[in-house]
Amino acid sequence: MSANCTAALGSDVDATDIRWHSPDHILELLDYALQPIVDIGTGVVYGYEATIRTTETVAEYSPERLVDAAYEKGFLPELECSLLRKALHRFNDLRIAQGTKLYFKLDGRDLGQENDPRMGLSALVLETGLQVNQICLEFSERHRQTFTDVTHHAINDLRQFGFLVALDDFGRGSSELKLLHDVSPDYVKIDRFFLNGVDCDPRRKLFVTTVANLAHVLGARVVAEGVETEREFKACREAGCDLIQGFFIAQPFQKATSAKLFYDHVRAPGTGRKRREEQDRIRNELVDLPTIRFDASMNELLDMVVHNQDGNVIPVLDANREPRGLIHERDLKAYLYAGGSDEADAKAALDFPLRSFVRACPIADIDSNADMLLVTFASSINSDGIIITENFRYAGFLSATSLLKIIHEKRLQEAQDQNPLTRLPGNGAITRFISDMAKKSSQDRHLCYLDFDNFKPFNDTYGFRQGDRAIILFSELLQRHISGTGTFFGHIGGDDFFAGFHNTDQTDAAARMLALKRAFRLDVESFYEPEHRERGYIEAQDRFGTTRQFPLLQCSISILSLPKGMTIHPDTLNDEIMQLKLAAKRSDDGLVVKSLAA
């Protein structure tokens, strides 16, 4: 700062106050690190967020305070351009980052005002040898109150140039849904507040699941930001998040040698047989529509429409074959027919940018659950179908007719596999699960056999209708206690049930079984007459015709554990389970646990 400026401010002003630093000075005080953002299903690095930080010499100032100082002095636009250049160079140093994306936070205050240099960011990106569609600009709720119509037009113009747009810290502010509607982002980054303990807080998990569903309907991907534990990571994957970022993956780094292509500990467990069958159904119904690049000309688009008369939508992809939306033939015709017939009008129509016709479209990955695809489609308005991706790249288009066909086939398969009374997976599904677990040696497995004690006397005394009610009660309790990733349950028939666990420890499996056993013993008491409850037994004939006393209903449980690294023939496994069932019946507490040696 010049001596004259200092004098003008008065002698009581601290000359080192950050508000009076120049753009170059503040730029020297700020630096960037890169934090990986990875595919939540494969662990492959999808992109990096440029996280701003102050240098060690000015640790007492936060980056937000320095940026606010630049805004107060009126040089924020120039500073942000310089900051992006610094982040781009840091990103460009990662030789293994080809095809990945850079997420850069843009403050957004006064964006798009007259002579705003930030509207020329695309030229700055191209100078570094990168593609504009590799850069995602993040906007947050922090300065939402300063966003005007000019701001929204500016964001739209930046998207027209090819930039991707993300809503950062989603859920933090009161007007996030309006911002989601107005901006129509490519990515939604869920605020850390909702991810902290999401694995054990049903309300937070419901919020994350709802946001993920809504984002997919609007054609956006969901980033779980700030994930710190394995349990949070698994909960986010179950909730439908697409990407993950946080200390559980990796901390921000500045050395290019710290970059990786993928992170093994993030990879999802192998797809089960039923999921593979469903994925094959979706794949078989995909239509490989002709696609067009986001930066193509109107002439190329019209040529494609002329030579492909069958389709009424055209998927629009970026240079990385990631979908940016759909172009509807009806929109194109409405625009072309609206002009005059002279040569000038025709030329003006062809000069109009193709990307102006791109509409958002519901989007989902090839491994999505078919029921979730139906929810996504049903929630969208005037949608012709869903764009399906594989590893985030365009895989094909799923029409409404094809989606209904997939759901119909799935329902038929489920009906064949279900027990007619409880609607739980039946013998066929249980047999397949046991066969898969016998071969899956990459993790610990626990197979549980459950059946009622003294069910025949109860049935004889109270009738089959009450017996069916007891079976249905148990099935509901089973579903309540056995849920989440790595679990399976089914109804063998009669009073026999099955549960399976994989990728968990024996203690957890046994604890859930004991909780189920206690819940059934307490709840089923209400099915007895008061006098029988008070006595604690009923009198009935045994299988030999002798009248004797039988305790109230409860269940016996046998747990057979297979350690990691062990494979076994399914028939041998079934024999082990049956022997253990008899041991559980003879035990005092009705629970037997056995671990097979590897």
Short mmCIF file of C-alpha atoms in Angstrom, two decimals, residues 165-585:
data_model
loop_
_atom_site.label_atom_id
_atom_site.label_comp_id
_atom_site.label_asym_id
_atom_site.label_seq_id
_atom_site.Cartn_x
_atom_site.Cartn_y
_atom_site.Cartn_z
CA VAL A 165 -21.51 -26.78 -12.48
CA ALA A 166 -21.79 -28.17 -8.93
CA LEU A 167 -23.81 -27.05 -5.91
CA ASP A 168 -21.45 -27.26 -2.94
CA ASP A 169 -22.43 -27.87 0.71
CA PHE A 170 -25.97 -28.83 -0.34
CA GLY A 171 -28.42 -28.75 2.56
CA ARG A 172 -26.61 -26.10 4.57
CA GLY A 173 -28.82 -23.16 3.57
CA SER A 174 -32.54 -22.50 3.55
CA SER A 175 -32.88 -21.88 -0.20
CA GLU A 176 -30.93 -24.85 -1.56
CA LEU A 177 -33.93 -26.39 -3.36
CA LYS A 178 -34.58 -23.13 -5.21
CA LEU A 179 -30.90 -22.98 -6.15
CA LEU A 180 -31.11 -26.61 -7.35
CA HIS A 181 -34.08 -25.67 -9.52
CA ASP A 182 -32.57 -22.44 -10.86
CA VAL A 183 -29.04 -23.68 -11.57
CA SER A 184 -29.83 -27.25 -12.75
CA PRO A 185 -26.33 -28.43 -11.75
CA ASP A 186 -24.32 -31.34 -13.07
CA TYR A 187 -23.27 -32.33 -9.53
CA VAL A 188 -24.74 -31.97 -6.04
CA LYS A 189 -22.23 -32.12 -3.16
CA ILE A 190 -24.01 -33.03 0.08
CA ASP A 191 -22.88 -31.07 3.11
CA ARG A 192 -20.77 -32.87 5.72
CA PHE A 193 -23.40 -32.16 8.39
CA PHE A 194 -25.72 -34.80 6.90
CA LEU A 195 -22.94 -37.36 6.47
CA ASN A 196 -21.62 -37.18 10.03
CA GLY A 197 -22.97 -40.38 11.57
CA VAL A 198 -25.24 -41.12 8.59
CA ASP A 199 -24.67 -44.83 9.22
CA CYS A 200 -26.52 -44.73 12.56
CA ASP A 201 -28.95 -41.82 12.07
CA PRO A 202 -32.02 -42.90 10.01
CA ARG A 203 -33.16 -39.30 9.45
CA ARG A 204 -29.84 -38.25 7.96
CA LYS A 205 -29.73 -41.32 5.76
CA LEU A 206 -33.27 -40.57 4.59
CA PHE A 207 -32.19 -37.03 3.68
CA VAL A 208 -29.16 -38.27 1.72
CA THR A 209 -31.25 -40.90 -0.08
CA THR A 210 -33.93 -38.33 -0.97
CA VAL A 211 -31.37 -35.83 -2.27
CA ALA A 212 -29.69 -38.56 -4.35
CA ASN A 213 -33.03 -39.60 -5.89
CA LEU A 214 -33.98 -35.99 -6.64
CA ALA A 215 -30.58 -35.23 -8.17
CA HIS A 216 -30.76 -38.28 -10.44
CA VAL A 217 -34.21 -37.26 -11.65
CA LEU A 218 -32.74 -33.87 -12.61
CA GLY A 219 -29.79 -35.50 -14.38
CA ALA A 220 -27.19 -34.65 -11.71
CA ARG A 221 -24.58 -36.79 -9.98
CA VAL A 222 -24.24 -36.85 -6.17
CA VAL A 223 -20.96 -36.36 -4.31
CA ALA A 224 -20.73 -37.41 -0.64
CA GLU A 225 -18.30 -34.80 0.69
CA GLY A 226 -16.27 -35.11 3.87
CA VAL A 227 -16.71 -38.86 4.46
CA GLU A 228 -14.41 -39.93 7.29
CA THR A 229 -15.27 -43.53 8.22
CA GLU A 230 -15.93 -46.83 6.48
CA ARG A 231 -19.42 -46.99 7.97
CA GLU A 232 -20.28 -43.56 6.57
CA PHE A 233 -18.90 -44.63 3.20
CA LYS A 234 -21.08 -47.77 3.10
CA ALA A 235 -24.16 -45.82 4.19
CA CYS A 236 -23.58 -43.26 1.41
CA ARG A 237 -23.22 -46.05 -1.15
CA GLU A 238 -26.50 -47.62 0.04
CA ALA A 239 -28.19 -44.19 -0.15
CA GLY A 240 -27.36 -43.89 -3.86
CA CYS A 241 -24.42 -41.45 -3.88
CA ASP A 242 -22.27 -41.67 -7.02
CA LEU A 243 -18.98 -40.16 -5.88
CA ILE A 244 -17.18 -39.88 -2.57
CA GLN A 245 -14.64 -37.46 -1.12
CA GLY A 246 -13.09 -37.11 2.32
CA PHE A 247 -10.37 -38.28 4.68
CA PHE A 248 -11.63 -41.88 4.41
CA ILE A 249 -10.37 -41.76 0.81
CA ALA A 250 -7.37 -39.48 1.04
CA GLN A 251 -6.32 -36.13 2.45
CA PRO A 252 -5.56 -33.19 0.14
CA PHE A 253 -2.03 -33.27 -1.26
CA GLN A 254 0.28 -30.92 -3.12
CA LYS A 255 2.95 -33.30 -4.38
CA ALA A 256 2.07 -34.80 -7.78
CA THR A 257 3.66 -38.08 -6.71
CA SER A 258 0.84 -38.56 -4.17
CA ALA A 259 -1.77 -39.01 -6.91
CA LYS A 260 -3.25 -42.47 -7.53
CA LEU A 261 -5.38 -44.00 -10.27
CA PHE A 262 -7.68 -45.77 -7.80
CA TYR A 263 -8.15 -46.62 -4.12
CA ASP A 264 -8.58 -50.32 -3.36
CA HIS A 265 -10.35 -49.86 -0.01
CA VAL A 266 -13.28 -48.12 -1.73
CA ARG A 267 -14.16 -50.90 -4.15
CA ALA A 268 -17.65 -52.33 -3.68
CA PRO A 269 -18.07 -56.08 -3.00
CA GLY A 270 -18.75 -58.30 -5.99
CA THR A 271 -22.17 -58.19 -7.59
CA GLY A 272 -24.49 -60.99 -6.48
CA ARG A 273 -26.25 -63.34 -8.88
CA LYS A 274 -29.61 -61.55 -8.70
CA ARG A 275 -27.99 -58.16 -9.26
CA ARG A 276 -26.08 -59.53 -12.26
CA GLU A 277 -29.31 -60.88 -13.72
CA GLU A 278 -30.99 -57.50 -13.28
CA GLN A 279 -28.01 -55.71 -14.79
CA ASP A 280 -28.16 -58.04 -17.80
CA ARG A 281 -31.89 -57.28 -18.21
CA ILE A 282 -31.15 -53.56 -18.29
CA ARG A 283 -28.24 -54.00 -20.67
CA ASN A 284 -30.34 -56.07 -23.07
CA GLU A 285 -33.01 -53.37 -23.23
CA LEU A 286 -30.65 -50.45 -23.90
CA VAL A 287 -31.01 -48.63 -27.20
CA ASP A 288 -27.73 -47.36 -28.59
CA LEU A 289 -29.05 -44.08 -29.96
CA PRO A 290 -26.81 -41.96 -32.20
CA THR A 291 -25.10 -39.34 -30.04
CA ILE A 292 -23.65 -35.92 -30.71
CA ARG A 293 -20.84 -33.94 -29.08
CA PHE A 294 -21.69 -30.98 -26.86
CA ASP A 295 -19.51 -28.70 -28.99
CA ALA A 296 -20.90 -29.88 -32.37
CA SER A 297 -22.37 -27.44 -34.90
CA MET A 298 -26.02 -27.05 -35.86
CA ASN A 299 -25.17 -28.38 -39.32
CA GLU A 300 -23.93 -31.64 -37.76
CA LEU A 301 -27.06 -31.88 -35.65
CA LEU A 302 -29.41 -31.33 -38.60
CA ASP A 303 -27.49 -33.86 -40.67
CA MET A 304 -27.92 -36.42 -37.89
CA VAL A 305 -31.68 -35.74 -37.67
CA VAL A 306 -32.07 -36.16 -41.44
CA HIS A 307 -30.22 -39.50 -41.51
CA ASN A 308 -31.86 -40.92 -38.36
CA GLN A 309 -35.60 -40.62 -38.82
CA ASP A 310 -36.53 -43.29 -36.25
CA GLY A 311 -35.34 -41.56 -33.07
CA ASN A 312 -36.96 -38.52 -31.47
CA VAL A 313 -34.20 -37.79 -28.93
CA ILE A 314 -30.44 -37.39 -29.31
CA PRO A 315 -28.11 -37.88 -26.30
CA VAL A 316 -25.49 -35.14 -25.99
CA LEU A 317 -22.06 -36.20 -24.71
CA ASP A 318 -18.89 -34.36 -23.76
CA ALA A 319 -15.40 -35.25 -24.98
CA ASN A 320 -15.17 -37.93 -22.24
CA ARG A 321 -18.45 -39.54 -23.44
CA GLU A 322 -20.25 -38.42 -20.29
CA PRO A 323 -23.87 -37.36 -20.92
CA ARG A 324 -24.80 -33.69 -20.74
CA GLY A 325 -28.50 -34.16 -21.55
CA LEU A 326 -30.87 -34.76 -24.47
CA ILE A 327 -31.94 -32.83 -27.54
CA HIS A 328 -35.60 -33.40 -28.44
CA GLU A 329 -36.46 -33.38 -32.11
CA ARG A 330 -39.67 -31.45 -31.37
CA ASP A 331 -37.67 -28.55 -29.86
CA LEU A 332 -35.44 -28.42 -32.89
CA LYS A 333 -38.35 -28.39 -35.34
CA ALA A 334 -40.20 -25.73 -33.36
CA TYR A 335 -37.15 -23.46 -33.56
CA LEU A 336 -36.44 -24.03 -37.25
CA TYR A 337 -40.07 -23.56 -38.28
CA ALA A 338 -40.39 -20.37 -36.22
CA GLY A 339 -38.01 -18.43 -38.48
CA GLY A 340 -38.76 -16.83 -41.83
CA SER A 341 -38.18 -18.39 -45.21
CA ASP A 342 -35.43 -16.12 -46.48
CA GLU A 343 -31.72 -16.95 -46.55
CA ALA A 344 -30.83 -14.62 -43.68
CA ASP A 345 -33.23 -16.37 -41.29
CA ALA A 346 -31.90 -19.79 -42.32
CA LYS A 347 -28.31 -18.69 -41.70
CA ALA A 348 -29.24 -17.21 -38.31
CA ALA A 349 -30.84 -20.53 -37.33
CA LEU A 350 -27.68 -22.45 -38.22
CA ASP A 351 -25.51 -20.04 -36.23
CA PHE A 352 -27.48 -20.71 -33.05
CA PRO A 353 -25.41 -22.88 -30.63
CA LEU A 354 -26.42 -26.52 -30.42
CA ARG A 355 -25.94 -26.60 -26.66
CA SER A 356 -28.88 -24.18 -26.26
CA PHE A 357 -31.24 -27.08 -27.07
CA VAL A 358 -29.84 -29.49 -24.47
CA ARG A 359 -32.38 -30.51 -21.84
CA ALA A 360 -31.63 -32.23 -18.54
CA CYS A 361 -32.58 -35.90 -18.50
CA PRO A 362 -32.88 -38.50 -15.71
CA ILE A 363 -29.61 -40.40 -15.45
CA ALA A 364 -28.62 -43.63 -13.70
CA ASP A 365 -25.79 -46.14 -13.71
CA ILE A 366 -26.05 -49.64 -15.23
CA ASP A 367 -25.86 -51.24 -11.75
CA SER A 368 -28.90 -49.31 -10.46
CA ASN A 369 -31.77 -51.26 -8.95
CA ALA A 370 -34.66 -51.57 -11.43
CA ASP A 371 -37.17 -50.38 -8.84
CA MET A 372 -35.06 -47.28 -8.25
CA LEU A 373 -34.98 -46.66 -12.00
CA LEU A 374 -38.77 -46.76 -12.00
CA VAL A 375 -38.93 -44.22 -9.15
CA THR A 376 -36.47 -41.97 -11.01
CA PHE A 377 -38.48 -42.15 -14.21
CA ALA A 378 -41.86 -41.68 -12.51
CA SER A 379 -40.56 -38.59 -10.69
CA SER A 380 -39.46 -36.84 -13.88
CA ILE A 381 -41.81 -34.74 -15.99
CA ASN A 382 -42.30 -35.33 -19.71
CA SER A 383 -39.32 -37.68 -19.81
CA ASP A 384 -38.89 -40.07 -22.75
CA GLY A 385 -36.71 -42.42 -20.70
CA ILE A 386 -33.44 -42.57 -18.77
CA ILE A 387 -29.85 -42.19 -19.91
CA ILE A 388 -27.87 -45.18 -18.60
CA THR A 389 -24.16 -44.88 -17.90
CA GLU A 390 -21.40 -47.34 -17.07
CA ASN A 391 -18.46 -45.94 -15.12
CA PHE A 392 -20.09 -42.53 -15.75
CA ARG A 393 -19.83 -42.88 -19.54
CA TYR A 394 -22.81 -43.20 -21.86
CA ALA A 395 -23.97 -46.81 -22.23
CA GLY A 396 -27.35 -46.36 -23.91
CA PHE A 397 -30.89 -45.09 -23.56
CA LEU A 398 -33.63 -46.92 -21.65
CA SER A 399 -37.12 -46.10 -22.92
CA ALA A 400 -40.23 -46.10 -20.76
CA THR A 401 -41.53 -49.24 -22.51
CA SER A 402 -38.28 -51.11 -21.88
CA LEU A 403 -38.24 -50.06 -18.23
CA LEU A 404 -41.76 -51.41 -17.67
CA LYS A 405 -40.75 -54.67 -19.36
CA ILE A 406 -37.77 -55.03 -16.99
CA ILE A 407 -39.98 -54.40 -13.94
CA HIS A 408 -42.54 -56.96 -15.18
CA GLU A 409 -39.85 -59.63 -15.66
CA LYS A 410 -38.43 -58.86 -12.24
CA ARG A 411 -41.83 -59.24 -10.57
CA LEU A 412 -42.37 -62.61 -12.27
CA GLN A 413 -38.96 -63.82 -11.09
CA GLU A 414 -39.64 -62.62 -7.54
CA ALA A 415 -43.02 -64.40 -7.52
CA GLN A 416 -41.29 -67.67 -8.45
CA ASP A 417 -38.67 -67.22 -5.73
CA GLN A 418 -40.98 -66.06 -2.94
CA ASN A 419 -42.66 -68.02 -0.20
CA PRO A 420 -46.40 -67.45 -0.80
CA LEU A 421 -47.19 -66.77 2.89
CA THR A 422 -44.43 -64.38 3.96
CA ARG A 423 -43.30 -63.07 0.52
CA LEU A 424 -39.71 -63.69 1.59
CA PRO A 425 -37.18 -65.33 -0.75
CA GLY A 426 -37.93 -69.04 -0.88
CA ASN A 427 -36.01 -72.28 -1.27
CA GLY A 428 -34.58 -71.49 -4.72
CA ALA A 429 -33.10 -68.16 -3.62
CA ILE A 430 -31.76 -69.68 -0.37
CA THR A 431 -30.09 -72.55 -2.24
CA ARG A 432 -28.41 -70.11 -4.63
CA PHE A 433 -27.22 -67.96 -1.73
CA ILE A 434 -25.69 -70.94 0.10
CA SER A 435 -24.02 -72.08 -3.13
CA ASP A 436 -22.53 -68.59 -3.69
CA MET A 437 -21.31 -68.36 -0.08
CA ALA A 438 -19.66 -71.78 -0.33
CA LYS A 439 -17.44 -70.44 -3.14
CA LYS A 440 -16.94 -66.82 -2.02
CA SER A 441 -13.70 -67.18 -0.06
CA SER A 442 -12.73 -63.50 -0.14
CA GLN A 443 -14.55 -62.71 3.13
CA ASP A 444 -15.99 -64.19 6.33
CA ARG A 445 -19.49 -65.71 6.01
CA HIS A 446 -22.11 -66.70 8.59
CA LEU A 447 -25.07 -68.95 7.74
CA CYS A 448 -27.96 -69.07 10.23
CA TYR A 449 -30.76 -71.64 10.46
CA LEU A 450 -33.82 -70.65 12.51
CA ASP A 451 -36.90 -72.71 13.44
CA PHE A 452 -39.62 -72.61 16.08
CA ASP A 453 -39.67 -74.74 19.22
CA ASN A 454 -43.01 -76.44 20.05
CA PHE A 455 -44.78 -75.12 16.95
CA LYS A 456 -46.94 -78.24 16.31
CA PRO A 457 -48.61 -78.14 19.76
CA PHE A 458 -49.29 -74.41 19.28
CA ASN A 459 -50.83 -75.11 15.86
CA ASP A 460 -52.94 -77.96 17.22
CA THR A 461 -54.23 -75.83 20.10
CA TYR A 462 -54.88 -72.51 18.34
CA GLY A 463 -55.39 -73.59 14.74
CA PHE A 464 -53.58 -73.02 11.46
CA ARG A 465 -54.74 -69.42 11.12
CA GLN A 466 -53.02 -68.45 14.37
CA GLY A 467 -50.01 -70.53 13.33
CA ASP A 468 -49.76 -68.54 10.09
CA ARG A 469 -49.92 -65.31 12.11
CA ALA A 470 -46.97 -66.47 14.22
CA ILE A 471 -44.98 -67.27 11.06
CA ILE A 472 -45.78 -63.85 9.56
CA LEU A 473 -44.80 -62.15 12.83
CA PHE A 474 -41.44 -63.89 12.76
CA SER A 475 -40.85 -62.93 9.12
CA GLU A 476 -41.49 -59.26 9.94
CA LEU A 477 -39.10 -59.38 12.91
CA LEU A 478 -36.51 -61.12 10.71
CA GLN A 479 -36.66 -58.29 8.17
CA ARG A 480 -36.39 -55.70 10.94
CA HIS A 481 -33.29 -57.25 12.51
CA ILE A 482 -31.49 -58.47 9.37
CA SER A 483 -31.00 -55.59 6.95
CA GLY A 484 -28.29 -53.64 5.19
CA THR A 485 -25.38 -54.46 2.92
CA GLY A 486 -23.97 -57.98 3.27
CA THR A 487 -27.16 -59.62 4.61
CA PHE A 488 -29.71 -62.09 3.26
CA PHE A 489 -32.81 -63.74 4.70
CA GLY A 490 -35.38 -66.23 3.42
CA HIS A 491 -38.26 -68.54 4.35
CA ILE A 492 -37.50 -72.21 3.78
CA GLY A 493 -41.08 -73.22 4.54
CA GLY A 494 -43.34 -73.84 7.54
CA ASP A 495 -41.57 -72.58 10.67
CA ASP A 496 -38.06 -72.84 9.15
CA PHE A 497 -36.15 -69.68 8.19
CA PHE A 498 -32.67 -68.80 7.00
CA ALA A 499 -30.38 -65.77 7.36
CA GLY A 500 -26.92 -65.10 5.95
CA PHE A 501 -24.18 -62.55 6.59
CA HIS A 502 -21.01 -61.78 4.71
CA ASN A 503 -18.34 -59.13 5.13
CA THR A 504 -19.16 -58.84 8.86
CA ASP A 505 -17.86 -60.50 12.04
CA GLN A 506 -19.38 -63.38 13.95
CA THR A 507 -20.09 -61.28 17.04
CA ASP A 508 -22.31 -58.89 15.10
CA ALA A 509 -24.20 -61.76 13.42
CA ALA A 510 -24.77 -63.53 16.79
CA ALA A 511 -25.91 -60.27 18.44
CA ARG A 512 -28.54 -59.71 15.77
CA MET A 513 -29.76 -63.31 16.06
CA LEU A 514 -30.10 -63.05 19.85
CA ALA A 515 -32.01 -59.77 19.53
CA LEU A 516 -34.37 -61.44 17.04
CA LYS A 517 -34.83 -64.43 19.36
CA ARG A 518 -35.73 -62.17 22.32
CA ALA A 519 -38.13 -60.05 20.26
CA PHE A 520 -40.02 -63.09 18.96
CA ARG A 521 -40.33 -64.66 22.42
CA LEU A 522 -41.86 -61.46 23.82
CA ASP A 523 -44.14 -60.57 20.89
CA VAL A 524 -45.57 -64.03 20.30
CA GLU A 525 -46.88 -64.21 23.88
CA SER A 526 -49.79 -62.00 22.80
CA PHE A 527 -51.04 -64.89 20.61
CA TYR A 528 -51.79 -67.03 23.71
CA GLU A 529 -54.80 -67.00 26.00
CA PRO A 530 -54.17 -65.14 29.30
CA GLU A 531 -54.21 -68.33 31.34
CA HIS A 532 -51.56 -69.91 29.09
CA ARG A 533 -49.39 -66.81 29.33
CA GLU A 534 -49.71 -66.81 33.09
CA ARG A 535 -48.79 -70.51 33.36
CA GLY A 536 -46.03 -70.24 30.75
CA TYR A 537 -47.09 -73.42 28.95
CA ILE A 538 -49.92 -75.21 27.14
CA GLU A 539 -51.03 -78.81 27.35
CA ALA A 540 -51.25 -80.74 24.09
CA GLN A 541 -50.51 -84.13 22.59
CA ASP A 542 -47.04 -84.90 21.35
CA ARG A 543 -46.34 -86.85 18.17
CA PHE A 544 -46.88 -90.13 20.04
CA GLY A 545 -50.36 -89.11 21.27
CA THR A 546 -49.28 -88.45 24.84
CA THR A 547 -50.64 -85.31 26.54
CA ARG A 548 -47.90 -83.21 28.15
CA GLN A 549 -46.80 -79.63 28.82
CA PHE A 550 -45.14 -77.51 26.17
CA PRO A 551 -43.44 -74.13 26.84
CA LEU A 552 -44.54 -71.02 24.92
CA LEU A 553 -43.15 -70.50 21.43
CA GLN A 554 -39.58 -69.41 20.88
CA CYS A 555 -36.97 -70.23 18.25
CA SER A 556 -33.73 -72.18 18.03
CA ILE A 557 -30.83 -70.69 16.10
CA SER A 558 -27.70 -72.34 14.71
CA ILE A 559 -24.88 -70.22 13.25
CA LEU A 560 -22.24 -71.75 11.01
CA SER A 561 -19.24 -69.52 10.24
CA LEU A 562 -16.92 -69.94 7.26
CA PRO A 563 -13.64 -68.04 7.59
CA LYS A 564 -12.07 -65.97 4.86
CA GLY A 565 -10.04 -68.11 2.45
CA MET A 566 -12.19 -71.24 2.84
CA THR A 567 -14.28 -72.86 0.10
CA ILE A 568 -16.58 -75.84 0.62
CA HIS A 569 -18.94 -77.95 -1.47
CA PRO A 570 -22.57 -76.75 -1.09
CA ASP A 571 -23.79 -80.28 -0.20
CA THR A 572 -21.24 -80.53 2.61
CA LEU A 573 -22.30 -77.09 3.80
CA ASN A 574 -25.96 -78.13 3.90
CA ASP A 575 -25.06 -81.25 5.92
CA GLU A 576 -23.15 -79.11 8.44
CA ILE A 577 -26.13 -76.77 8.80
CA MET A 578 -28.57 -79.64 9.42
CA GLN A 579 -26.34 -81.21 12.10
CA LEU A 580 -26.03 -77.84 13.80
CA LYS A 581 -29.82 -77.43 13.75
CA LEU A 582 -30.19 -80.60 15.87
CA ALA A 583 -27.53 -79.35 18.27
CA ALA A 584 -29.41 -76.04 18.71
CA LYS A 585 -32.61 -77.94 19.58
#
